[in-house]
XYZ file of N, CA and C in Angstrom:
840
model
N -75.619 122.897 8.576
C -77.231 122.882 8.507
C -77.643 123.394 9.972
N -78.805 124.068 10.014
C -79.511 124.561 11.134
C -80.230 123.280 11.894
N -80.165 123.547 13.075
C -81.103 122.544 13.606
C -82.427 122.645 13.691
N -83.261 121.505 13.537
C -84.681 121.841 13.391
C -85.300 122.132 14.872
N -85.888 123.270 15.234
C -86.323 123.326 16.420
C -87.609 122.208 16.965
N -87.486 122.225 18.061
C -88.279 121.080 18.555
C -89.301 122.027 19.704
N -90.847 121.663 19.462
C -91.949 122.241 20.265
C -92.892 120.980 20.934
N -92.866 120.851 21.910
C -93.918 120.131 22.466
C -95.309 121.007 22.787
N -96.105 120.353 22.078
C -97.576 120.879 21.848
C -98.560 120.061 22.590
N -99.138 120.610 23.829
C -99.869 120.096 24.934
C -101.294 120.627 24.722
N -102.073 119.939 23.894
C -103.596 120.131 23.458
C -104.281 118.817 23.538
N -105.599 119.304 23.387
C -106.514 118.035 23.061
C -106.606 117.763 21.667
N -106.874 116.488 21.491
C -107.025 115.754 20.046
C -108.783 115.659 19.999
N -109.260 116.533 18.876
C -110.551 116.340 18.500
C -110.749 115.459 17.387
N -111.255 114.473 17.120
C -111.623 113.587 16.188
C -111.920 114.386 14.813
N -113.123 115.175 14.834
C -113.358 116.022 13.999
C -113.600 117.432 14.376
N -113.286 118.243 13.339
C -113.414 119.819 13.691
C -111.781 120.376 13.835
N -111.559 121.180 13.043
C -110.319 121.936 13.006
C -109.899 122.749 14.049
N -109.135 122.016 14.973
C -108.651 123.095 16.181
C -107.647 121.883 16.802
N -107.002 122.693 17.961
C -106.119 121.821 18.749
C -105.037 121.131 18.140
N -104.906 119.815 18.272
C -103.710 119.276 17.583
C -103.798 118.847 16.137
N -105.074 118.890 15.739
C -105.242 118.490 14.197
C -104.805 119.989 13.352
N -104.871 121.140 14.159
C -104.420 122.264 13.546
C -102.877 122.443 13.914
N -102.420 122.418 15.155
C -101.137 122.815 15.672
C -100.020 121.965 14.822
N -100.379 120.535 14.869
C -99.326 119.569 14.242
C -98.906 119.946 12.817
N -99.980 119.920 11.608
C -99.562 120.445 10.471
C -98.980 121.646 10.146
N -99.440 122.833 11.233
C -99.180 124.005 10.895
C -97.628 123.987 11.343
N -97.128 123.638 12.654
C -96.052 123.516 12.911
C -94.880 122.908 12.073
N -95.355 121.587 11.452
C -94.602 120.915 10.605
C -94.257 121.558 9.400
N -95.395 122.134 8.809
C -95.302 122.786 7.453
C -94.146 124.221 7.927
N -94.192 124.738 9.115
C -93.400 125.840 9.219
C -91.783 125.196 9.724
N -91.411 124.045 9.501
C -90.121 123.524 9.725
C -89.944 123.500 11.127
N -90.876 123.028 11.996
C -90.757 122.687 13.481
C -91.029 121.156 13.783
N -90.324 120.553 14.501
C -90.588 119.188 14.962
C -91.567 119.388 15.991
N -92.679 118.780 15.913
C -93.731 118.824 16.742
C -93.988 117.522 17.392
N -93.759 117.638 18.768
C -93.896 116.378 19.667
C -95.344 116.845 20.425
N -96.175 115.797 20.410
C -97.593 115.840 20.864
C -97.727 115.334 22.474
N -98.428 116.129 23.094
C -98.848 115.573 24.552
C -100.190 115.718 24.645
N -101.240 114.814 24.151
C -102.698 115.040 24.208
C -103.160 115.189 25.410
N -104.114 116.062 25.859
C -104.709 115.976 27.235
C -106.028 115.474 27.157
N -106.554 115.026 26.084
C -107.915 114.473 26.027
C -108.000 114.081 24.713
N -108.809 113.179 24.411
C -109.666 112.620 23.226
C -111.109 112.998 23.192
N -111.505 113.962 22.170
C -112.736 114.210 21.929
C -113.348 113.863 20.675
N -114.576 113.248 20.555
C -115.096 112.859 19.260
C -115.144 114.012 18.190
N -115.502 115.239 18.645
C -115.526 116.393 18.190
C -115.138 117.536 19.281
N -114.686 118.727 18.768
C -114.579 119.758 19.601
C -115.760 120.185 20.362
N -115.780 120.864 21.266
C -116.969 121.213 21.987
C -117.810 122.221 21.614
N -117.985 122.699 20.381
C -119.043 123.333 19.819
C -119.900 122.318 19.092
N -119.643 121.241 18.898
C -120.569 120.189 18.329
C -121.362 119.709 19.567
N -122.683 119.137 19.343
C -123.388 118.564 20.486
C -123.140 117.201 20.671
N -123.151 116.818 21.941
C -123.107 115.431 22.431
C -121.715 114.668 22.031
N -120.568 115.774 22.281
C -119.498 115.024 21.940
C -118.983 114.097 22.708
N -118.045 113.311 22.788
C -117.360 112.206 23.848
C -116.112 112.953 24.332
N -115.659 112.609 25.679
C -114.594 113.256 26.148
C -113.642 112.116 26.998
N -112.670 111.772 26.569
C -111.758 110.833 27.118
C -110.525 111.600 27.878
N -110.452 111.676 29.216
C -109.327 112.381 30.020
C -108.142 111.571 29.893
N -107.124 112.086 29.504
C -105.670 111.437 29.253
C -104.817 111.873 30.696
N -105.175 112.442 31.286
C -104.448 113.014 32.617
C -103.355 111.875 33.268
N -103.908 110.613 33.500
C -102.844 109.684 33.869
C -101.804 109.259 32.588
N -102.523 109.405 31.393
C -101.228 109.151 30.322
C -100.392 110.227 30.076
N -100.741 111.540 30.431
C -99.802 112.614 30.372
C -98.672 112.442 31.229
N -99.021 111.840 32.398
C -97.928 111.750 33.566
C -96.988 110.649 33.075
N -97.285 109.326 32.720
C -96.696 108.541 32.223
C -95.696 108.894 30.967
N -96.334 109.599 29.954
C -95.589 110.153 28.925
C -94.446 110.999 29.428
N -94.764 111.989 30.247
C -93.748 112.662 30.851
C -92.615 112.149 31.592
N -92.805 111.030 32.238
C -91.656 110.185 32.822
C -90.960 109.608 31.885
N -91.659 109.041 30.713
C -90.799 108.327 29.688
C -89.675 109.320 29.113
N -90.487 110.495 28.775
C -89.804 111.605 27.935
C -88.500 111.818 28.791
N -88.639 112.064 30.293
C -87.663 112.073 31.302
C -86.723 111.319 31.276
N -86.829 110.000 31.112
C -85.882 108.970 30.790
C -85.096 109.147 29.569
N -85.632 109.445 28.642
C -84.981 109.742 27.363
C -84.175 110.986 27.390
N -84.468 111.734 28.196
C -83.742 113.121 28.253
C -84.195 114.111 27.512
N -85.398 114.262 26.910
C -86.139 115.205 25.868
C -85.953 116.545 26.563
N -85.749 117.655 25.731
C -85.786 119.052 26.011
C -86.317 119.706 24.695
N -87.023 120.674 25.045
C -87.695 121.378 24.109
C -87.443 122.971 23.943
N -87.560 123.515 22.625
C -87.055 124.649 22.345
C -88.325 125.534 22.824
N -89.362 124.970 22.591
C -90.630 125.523 22.966
C -91.784 124.707 23.664
N -92.409 125.175 24.630
C -93.629 124.308 25.468
C -94.961 125.365 24.791
N -95.742 124.421 24.261
C -96.950 125.409 23.577
C -98.221 124.587 24.096
N -98.973 125.259 24.974
C -100.016 124.718 25.603
C -101.369 125.348 25.098
N -102.732 124.642 24.903
C -104.011 125.012 24.826
C -105.101 124.516 25.621
N -105.930 123.906 25.042
C -107.265 123.438 25.594
C -106.534 122.314 26.701
N -107.199 122.450 28.167
C -106.598 121.557 29.048
C -108.015 121.141 29.656
N -107.782 119.916 30.110
C -109.201 119.277 30.677
C -109.520 119.400 31.987
N -108.770 119.823 32.945
C -108.929 119.893 34.119
C -107.901 120.489 35.128
N -108.258 120.822 36.300
C -107.031 121.620 37.132
C -105.745 120.968 37.088
N -105.881 119.469 37.494
C -104.569 118.673 37.432
C -103.690 118.793 36.331
N -104.479 118.978 35.122
C -103.841 119.007 33.887
C -103.134 120.171 33.596
N -103.710 121.538 34.220
C -102.932 122.548 34.312
C -101.797 122.543 35.085
N -101.834 122.073 36.306
C -100.520 121.810 36.984
C -99.649 121.009 36.469
N -99.938 120.229 35.481
C -99.132 119.155 34.947
C -98.520 120.059 33.841
N -99.131 120.896 33.212
C -98.362 121.850 32.283
C -97.246 122.621 32.643
N -97.568 123.365 34.025
C -96.463 124.139 34.795
C -95.423 123.276 35.038
N -95.778 122.115 35.408
C -94.513 120.973 35.705
C -93.756 120.519 34.753
N -94.540 120.755 33.416
C -93.799 120.191 32.090
C -92.734 121.342 31.713
N -93.233 122.709 32.035
C -92.507 123.527 31.458
C -91.195 123.717 32.425
N -91.341 123.324 33.455
C -90.270 123.296 34.622
C -89.222 122.070 34.157
N -89.816 120.935 33.903
C -88.947 119.954 33.349
C -88.383 119.866 32.134
N -88.881 120.197 31.223
C -88.630 119.955 29.533
C -88.293 121.140 28.715
N -88.687 122.433 29.420
C -88.176 123.513 28.636
C -86.580 123.711 28.500
N -85.937 123.782 27.351
C -84.783 124.054 27.202
C -84.346 125.213 27.606
N -83.209 125.378 28.338
C -82.716 126.821 28.979
C -82.618 127.672 27.752
N -83.166 128.859 28.067
C -83.374 129.694 27.006
C -84.512 129.750 26.056
N -85.257 128.478 26.413
C -86.519 128.358 25.363
C -87.798 129.112 25.871
N -88.719 128.801 25.154
C -90.161 129.642 25.138
C -91.200 128.958 25.619
N -92.129 129.377 26.420
C -93.272 128.831 26.852
C -94.513 129.804 26.307
N -95.222 129.292 25.581
C -96.369 129.772 25.134
C -97.565 129.271 25.543
N -98.361 129.977 26.209
C -99.595 129.604 26.850
C -100.654 130.286 26.209
N -101.641 129.381 25.521
C -102.846 129.881 24.897
C -104.097 129.612 26.103
N -104.226 130.497 26.662
C -105.202 130.205 27.964
C -106.709 130.026 27.555
N -106.654 128.817 26.872
C -108.135 128.590 26.448
C -109.319 128.431 27.571
N -110.187 129.317 27.463
C -111.190 129.220 28.364
C -112.548 129.541 27.882
N -112.666 130.561 26.865
C -113.912 130.698 26.338
C -113.775 131.636 25.126
N -114.915 132.102 24.736
C -115.134 133.038 23.683
C -116.411 133.754 23.751
N -116.640 134.931 23.042
C -117.887 135.566 22.966
C -118.325 135.789 24.455
N -117.465 136.097 25.304
C -117.992 136.407 26.673
C -118.635 135.319 27.522
N -118.409 134.047 27.163
C -118.999 132.710 27.664
C -117.859 131.620 27.871
N -117.757 131.053 29.023
C -116.794 130.028 29.293
C -117.047 128.896 28.439
N -116.010 127.801 27.833
C -116.279 126.647 27.207
C -117.221 125.894 28.097
N -117.905 124.872 27.914
C -118.817 123.953 28.813
C -118.143 123.314 29.609
N -116.672 122.810 29.466
C -115.830 121.967 30.363
C -115.108 122.702 31.171
N -115.163 124.049 31.080
C -114.414 124.860 32.083
C -114.937 125.324 33.374
N -114.185 125.306 34.515
C -114.867 125.590 35.901
C -114.199 126.741 36.373
N -114.932 127.124 37.604
C -114.060 128.514 38.270
C -112.703 128.030 38.489
N -112.781 126.781 39.050
C -111.444 126.258 39.413
C -110.224 126.111 38.633
N -110.701 125.873 37.309
C -109.810 125.799 35.986
C -109.309 127.187 35.638
N -110.391 128.032 35.665
C -110.158 129.529 35.297
C -109.044 130.116 36.247
N -109.108 129.821 37.775
C -108.195 130.210 38.621
C -106.787 129.643 38.368
N -106.735 128.410 38.080
C -105.501 127.545 37.928
C -104.820 128.170 36.556
N -105.723 128.591 35.472
C -105.323 128.990 34.307
C -104.372 130.144 34.553
N -104.965 131.241 35.605
C -104.066 132.590 35.832
C -102.903 132.157 36.464
N -102.793 131.145 37.226
C -101.328 130.875 37.600
C -100.502 130.295 36.528
N -101.058 129.490 35.600
C -100.141 128.921 34.460
C -99.753 130.070 33.663
N -100.495 131.159 33.344
C -100.221 132.378 32.541
C -98.959 133.087 32.976
N -98.931 133.067 34.440
C -97.777 133.584 35.109
C -96.420 132.894 34.994
N -96.347 131.729 34.395
C -95.129 131.051 34.108
C -94.863 131.176 32.618
N -95.544 131.864 31.896
C -95.338 131.728 30.387
C -94.484 132.976 29.841
N -93.894 132.755 28.836
C -93.156 133.807 28.149
C -94.051 134.661 27.467
N -94.990 133.990 26.786
C -95.959 134.521 25.844
C -97.311 134.029 25.912
N -98.489 134.708 26.196
C -99.537 134.312 26.168
C -100.662 134.935 25.144
N -101.552 134.302 24.629
C -102.177 134.774 23.569
C -103.947 134.451 23.804
N -104.373 135.159 24.595
C -105.695 135.358 25.028
C -106.448 136.047 24.022
N -107.924 135.486 23.932
C -108.698 136.448 23.050
C -109.454 137.339 24.248
N -110.323 138.076 23.728
C -110.767 139.260 24.633
C -111.823 138.501 25.954
N -112.461 137.465 25.601
C -113.069 136.649 26.907
C -111.958 136.205 27.673
N -111.249 135.531 27.353
C -109.871 135.166 28.193
C -109.151 136.122 28.960
N -109.259 137.204 28.253
C -108.619 138.493 28.919
C -109.407 138.879 30.068
N -110.869 138.868 29.974
C -111.691 139.224 30.919
C -111.506 138.251 32.078
N -111.334 136.982 31.813
C -111.483 135.883 33.000
C -109.965 136.132 33.547
N -108.801 136.155 32.861
C -107.520 136.421 33.445
C -107.243 137.875 34.357
N -108.154 138.697 34.099
C -108.097 139.934 34.913
C -109.210 140.166 35.999
N -110.076 138.777 35.753
C -111.307 138.875 36.676
C -112.111 140.091 36.579
N -112.414 140.427 35.434
C -113.291 141.331 35.030
C -114.479 141.102 34.148
N -115.606 142.029 34.048
C -116.648 141.834 33.199
C -116.453 142.074 31.633
N -116.541 140.951 31.127
C -116.242 141.065 29.426
C -116.817 142.219 28.870
N -118.152 142.477 29.255
C -118.917 143.594 28.611
C -118.504 144.888 29.112
N -117.585 144.832 29.974
C -117.247 146.321 30.364
C -115.707 146.546 29.771
N -115.112 145.676 29.220
C -113.851 145.725 28.574
C -113.902 146.887 27.379
N -112.816 147.574 27.368
C -112.494 148.715 26.306
C -112.816 148.082 24.790
N -113.408 148.754 23.811
C -113.437 148.506 22.640
C -112.467 149.288 21.622
N -111.882 150.265 21.892
C -111.064 150.888 21.127
C -109.447 150.460 21.116
N -108.562 151.206 20.335
C -107.394 151.107 20.301
C -106.702 151.123 21.651
N -106.852 152.349 22.156
C -106.136 152.696 23.450
C -106.633 151.557 24.505
N -107.694 151.282 24.413
C -108.071 150.240 25.444
C -107.678 149.137 25.493
N -107.487 148.333 24.226
C -106.819 147.219 23.821
C -105.371 147.210 24.203
N -104.768 148.341 23.968
C -103.343 148.696 24.252
C -103.019 148.338 25.820
N -103.929 148.978 26.349
C -103.816 149.164 28.014
C -104.278 147.778 28.535
N -105.087 146.819 28.039
C -105.472 145.514 28.304
C -104.358 144.764 28.076
N -103.565 144.816 26.849
C -102.370 144.184 26.816
C -101.167 144.529 27.925
N -101.056 145.438 28.150
C -99.828 145.883 29.278
C -100.484 145.359 30.579
N -101.665 145.452 30.883
C -102.158 144.757 32.237
C -101.943 143.275 32.082
N -102.182 142.832 31.164
C -102.127 141.191 31.017
C -100.669 140.693 31.178
N -99.670 141.422 30.957
C -98.317 141.312 31.052
C -98.013 141.104 32.499
N -98.807 141.347 33.446
C -98.387 141.651 34.660
C -97.063 142.152 35.053
N -97.050 143.521 34.768
C -96.054 144.471 34.875
C -94.919 144.240 34.040
N -95.056 143.571 32.987
C -93.821 143.245 31.902
C -93.242 141.822 32.358
N -93.751 141.294 32.949
C -93.367 139.690 33.428
C -93.329 138.949 31.912
N -94.159 139.137 31.183
C -94.532 138.364 30.223
C -94.991 139.150 28.959
N -94.780 138.582 27.471
C -95.312 139.182 26.458
C -96.692 138.743 26.273
N -97.518 139.584 25.689
C -98.969 139.325 25.313
C -99.464 139.424 24.028
N -99.904 138.554 23.198
C -100.621 138.893 22.095
C -102.233 138.731 22.187
N -102.825 139.676 22.191
C -104.251 139.942 22.605
C -105.122 139.882 21.259
N -105.714 138.797 21.025
C -106.362 138.545 19.895
C -107.742 139.148 19.944
N -108.390 139.444 18.751
C -109.742 140.050 18.737
C -109.650 141.326 18.789
N -108.441 142.052 18.771
C -108.340 143.611 18.765
C -108.830 144.053 17.423
N -109.435 145.480 17.493
C -109.798 146.060 16.453
C -109.586 147.519 16.349
N -109.717 147.987 15.236
C -109.452 149.640 15.113
C -110.623 150.156 14.150
N -111.854 150.024 14.453
C -112.916 150.335 13.852
C -113.640 148.767 13.253
N -114.628 148.845 12.553
C -115.321 147.880 12.322
C -114.996 146.710 11.247
N -113.985 147.457 10.485
C -113.635 146.411 9.314
C -112.235 145.959 9.552
N -111.602 146.044 10.669
C -110.196 145.420 10.774
C -110.286 144.589 11.923
N -109.439 143.674 12.122
C -109.166 142.827 13.334
C -107.676 142.289 13.349
N -107.285 141.623 14.462
C -106.136 141.170 14.744
C -105.685 141.185 16.186
N -104.417 141.549 16.426
C -104.092 141.559 17.749
C -103.223 142.745 18.184
N -103.458 142.945 19.709
C -102.541 143.927 20.142
C -101.500 143.341 20.917
N -100.233 143.835 20.549
C -99.201 143.165 20.871
C -98.316 143.891 21.915
N -98.154 143.199 23.070
C -97.289 143.768 24.037
C -95.797 142.910 23.994
N -94.846 143.531 23.601
C -93.563 142.905 23.728
C -92.759 143.315 25.123
N -92.450 142.321 25.933
C -92.000 142.570 27.194
C -90.366 143.034 26.906
N -89.618 142.620 26.019
C -88.446 143.036 25.632
C -88.313 144.561 25.305
N -89.287 144.950 24.603
C -89.401 146.465 24.233
C -90.181 147.315 25.005
N -90.958 146.736 25.862
C -92.001 147.449 26.606
C -92.945 148.566 25.736
N -93.445 147.926 24.826
C -94.207 148.773 23.948
C -95.268 147.749 23.342
N -96.433 148.398 22.917
C -97.544 147.844 22.218
C -97.604 148.137 21.062
N -97.778 147.352 20.191
C -98.261 147.548 18.567
C -99.142 146.619 18.237
N -99.997 146.999 17.107
C -100.930 146.224 16.575
C -100.820 145.720 15.121
N -101.339 144.276 15.050
C -101.049 143.797 13.754
C -102.561 143.252 13.215
N -103.033 144.208 12.449
C -104.499 144.244 12.191
C -104.573 143.778 10.491
N -105.737 143.069 10.275
C -105.864 142.733 8.625
C -107.395 143.178 8.421
N -107.705 143.287 7.281
C -109.186 143.364 6.876
C -110.105 142.367 7.436
N -111.363 142.525 8.028
C -112.222 141.656 8.612
C -113.077 140.696 7.657
N -112.954 139.665 7.555
C -113.568 138.718 6.649
C -114.979 138.135 7.300
N -115.996 138.434 6.899
C -117.136 137.719 7.346
C -117.189 136.461 7.887
N -117.934 136.284 8.892
C -118.189 134.714 9.459
C -117.185 134.751 10.668
N -117.590 133.887 11.493
C -116.934 133.508 12.688
C -116.559 131.790 12.687
N -115.493 131.390 12.729
C -114.992 130.122 12.506
C -114.388 129.393 13.984
N -114.459 128.340 14.397
C -114.175 127.724 15.464
C -112.549 127.336 15.158
N -112.021 127.394 16.098
C -110.410 126.932 15.856
C -109.625 128.080 15.373
N -109.858 129.118 15.026
C -109.061 130.216 14.445
C -108.018 130.812 15.399
N -108.443 130.418 16.728
C -107.278 131.147 17.799
C -106.213 130.132 17.812
N -106.687 128.628 17.661
C -105.531 127.668 17.536
C -104.739 127.854 16.388
N -105.332 128.085 15.300
C -104.529 128.483 14.135
C -103.463 129.659 14.191
N -104.001 130.655 14.843
C -103.160 131.817 15.066
C -102.158 131.697 15.895
N -102.127 131.086 17.252
C -101.402 130.618 18.053
C -100.396 129.757 17.541
N -100.598 128.912 16.813
C -99.755 127.745 16.311
C -98.836 128.420 15.310
N -99.376 129.369 14.262
C -98.473 129.969 13.424
C -97.556 131.067 14.112
N -98.070 131.672 15.181
C -97.033 132.647 16.040
C -96.024 131.720 16.594
N -96.481 130.672 17.272
C -95.268 129.735 17.909
C -94.154 129.242 16.710
N -94.593 128.852 15.620
C -93.873 128.371 14.611
C -92.883 129.601 14.111
N -93.505 130.796 13.922
C -92.641 132.175 13.517
C -91.655 132.355 14.645
N -92.044 132.243 15.843
C -91.035 132.774 16.931
C -89.998 131.522 16.807
N -89.933 130.230 16.646
C -89.083 129.396 16.710
C -88.315 129.632 15.318
N -88.755 130.416 14.279
C -87.846 130.460 13.212
C -87.122 131.723 13.201
N -87.330 132.445 14.418
C -86.507 133.674 14.779
C -86.879 135.025 14.573
N -88.449 134.952 14.135
C -89.098 136.332 13.842
C -89.355 136.898 15.317
N -89.575 138.311 15.219
C -89.721 139.144 16.223
C -91.294 138.486 16.629
N -91.783 139.203 17.931
C -93.214 138.910 18.468
C -94.134 139.720 17.486
N -93.857 140.880 17.066
C -94.627 141.389 16.296
C -94.836 141.010 14.755
N -93.547 140.506 14.011
C -93.530 139.862 12.989
C -94.206 138.719 12.798
N -94.263 137.980 13.872
C -94.906 136.583 14.180
C -96.263 136.715 14.382
N -96.698 137.965 14.992
C -98.216 137.977 15.134
C -98.968 138.558 13.612
N -98.117 139.359 12.985
C -98.676 139.694 11.759
C -98.867 138.687 10.866
N -97.698 137.819 10.684
C -97.924 136.511 10.065
C -98.886 135.813 10.336
N -99.404 135.718 11.461
C -100.427 134.750 12.249
C -101.775 135.346 11.915
N -101.666 136.723 11.822
C -103.175 137.405 11.556
C -103.504 137.255 9.837
N -102.242 137.438 9.037
C -102.459 137.282 7.661
C -102.968 136.054 7.395
N -102.306 134.790 7.992
C -102.766 133.630 7.705
C -104.367 133.353 7.931
N -104.617 133.585 9.116
C -106.015 133.504 9.542
C -106.974 134.356 8.669
N -106.631 135.541 8.312
C -107.453 136.142 7.422
C -107.498 135.317 6.077
N -106.426 134.982 5.539
C -106.412 134.425 4.170
C -107.266 133.021 4.277
N -107.128 132.381 5.406
C -107.673 131.190 5.468
C -109.440 131.490 5.607
N -109.800 132.392 6.328
C -111.044 133.015 6.439
C -111.642 133.329 5.121
N -110.878 133.982 4.436
C -111.376 134.545 2.996
C -111.514 133.275 2.310
N -110.841 132.253 2.230
C -111.110 131.040 1.417
C -112.193 130.208 1.730
N -112.475 130.243 3.255
C -113.550 129.457 3.588
C -114.794 130.090 3.433
N -115.084 131.597 3.574
C -116.399 132.091 3.495
C -117.393 131.791 2.251
N -116.542 131.875 1.157
C -117.506 131.643 -0.193
C -117.870 130.176 -0.150
N -117.231 129.091 0.513
C -117.702 127.824 0.538
C -118.871 127.501 1.460
N -119.015 128.585 2.261
C -120.258 128.476 3.234
C -119.971 127.171 4.290
N -119.058 127.025 4.648
C -118.441 125.821 5.536
C -119.056 126.160 6.850
N -119.869 125.141 7.539
C -120.389 125.517 8.739
C -119.208 125.882 9.761
N -119.534 126.949 10.559
C -118.567 127.460 11.623
C -118.055 126.594 12.422
N -118.467 125.374 12.798
C -117.969 124.418 13.802
C -116.761 123.830 12.920
N -116.701 123.682 11.619
C -115.752 122.896 10.771
C -114.410 123.594 10.877
N -114.433 124.927 11.190
C -113.264 125.677 11.165
C -112.878 126.226 9.812
N -111.653 126.724 9.739
C -111.108 127.439 8.348
C -110.481 126.275 7.451
N -110.645 126.583 6.354
C -109.998 125.634 5.369
C -108.617 126.131 5.066
N -107.750 125.613 5.868
C -106.291 125.989 6.027
C -105.444 125.162 5.440
N -105.739 123.957 5.290
C -104.794 122.993 4.548
C -104.064 123.440 3.087
N -105.075 123.827 2.161
C -104.445 124.204 1.015
C -103.648 125.434 0.908
N -103.506 126.215 2.118
C -102.696 127.480 2.260
C -101.531 127.235 3.237
N -101.257 125.878 3.353
C -100.104 125.727 4.345
C -98.761 126.020 3.676
N -98.813 125.987 2.050
C -97.552 126.211 1.629
C -97.179 127.599 1.607
N -98.192 128.561 2.112
C -97.700 130.009 2.167
C -96.823 130.473 3.395
N -97.007 129.491 4.485
C -96.097 129.569 5.539
C -95.166 128.446 5.785
N -94.933 127.750 4.595
C -93.805 126.608 4.666
C -92.418 127.330 5.174
N -91.477 126.494 5.446
C -90.177 126.952 6.091
C -89.656 127.559 5.015
N -89.648 127.177 3.494
C -88.808 127.718 2.683
C -89.556 129.252 2.469
N -90.440 129.422 2.913
C -91.283 130.565 2.378
C -90.977 131.902 3.512
N -90.532 131.585 4.684
C -90.477 132.425 5.771
C -89.369 133.249 5.694
């Protein structure tokens, strides 16, 4: 019998709105991966809703890590997302060092912003620290806004064509030090997906789908969670990215006719069976 892979998901927990742990946990579980959670913060809703509450869990993260160390826990993958402060970013770097199994995978989703703007909780210092965390990753999954922050460039000056996206992905790899899945890449107005730089093969490929109308909060979390699960199931980086892109597309196609408010995210739950472990 094949051992079930274990991933430590380090994200916030939003009480309402599909994102972060409320996305990562069900997706990874459906894909046959044991998901241990290390919450970074509790929010009443995610940050796209007004007047959200925010409970910083930094001290609890430290205590949890010490307990897990006592238990001798190690993980096949460490997967980080939204972080609540500079200290938490440093904690994730320490977590990778202490808990990643030899030969394991570190996936960093450098959650900083979207549509050319930073999220309201992110500061200049946090963006600087996120650049350092990305350097410790095996795979990073920035969107175009986050790519601009990582490269310290103007979002509105980024390229918008296939060749430009490929060059961005290569530059984000730090000279081939890490693989990059750059989301939001396009080839014309009617496609969207990712530019994928695989450090093992030193090449860029595109995993694109047709573009569904509407923009929904949390699709980056859906994408990165499917990608991580597929990598732990042994898929190549391009195969994992293609599966993630298709799943996000299918979820958006299901959500759009319902006229769901964008803050609520995509209606992914009824489609989990399509990425279940026995379907991969």
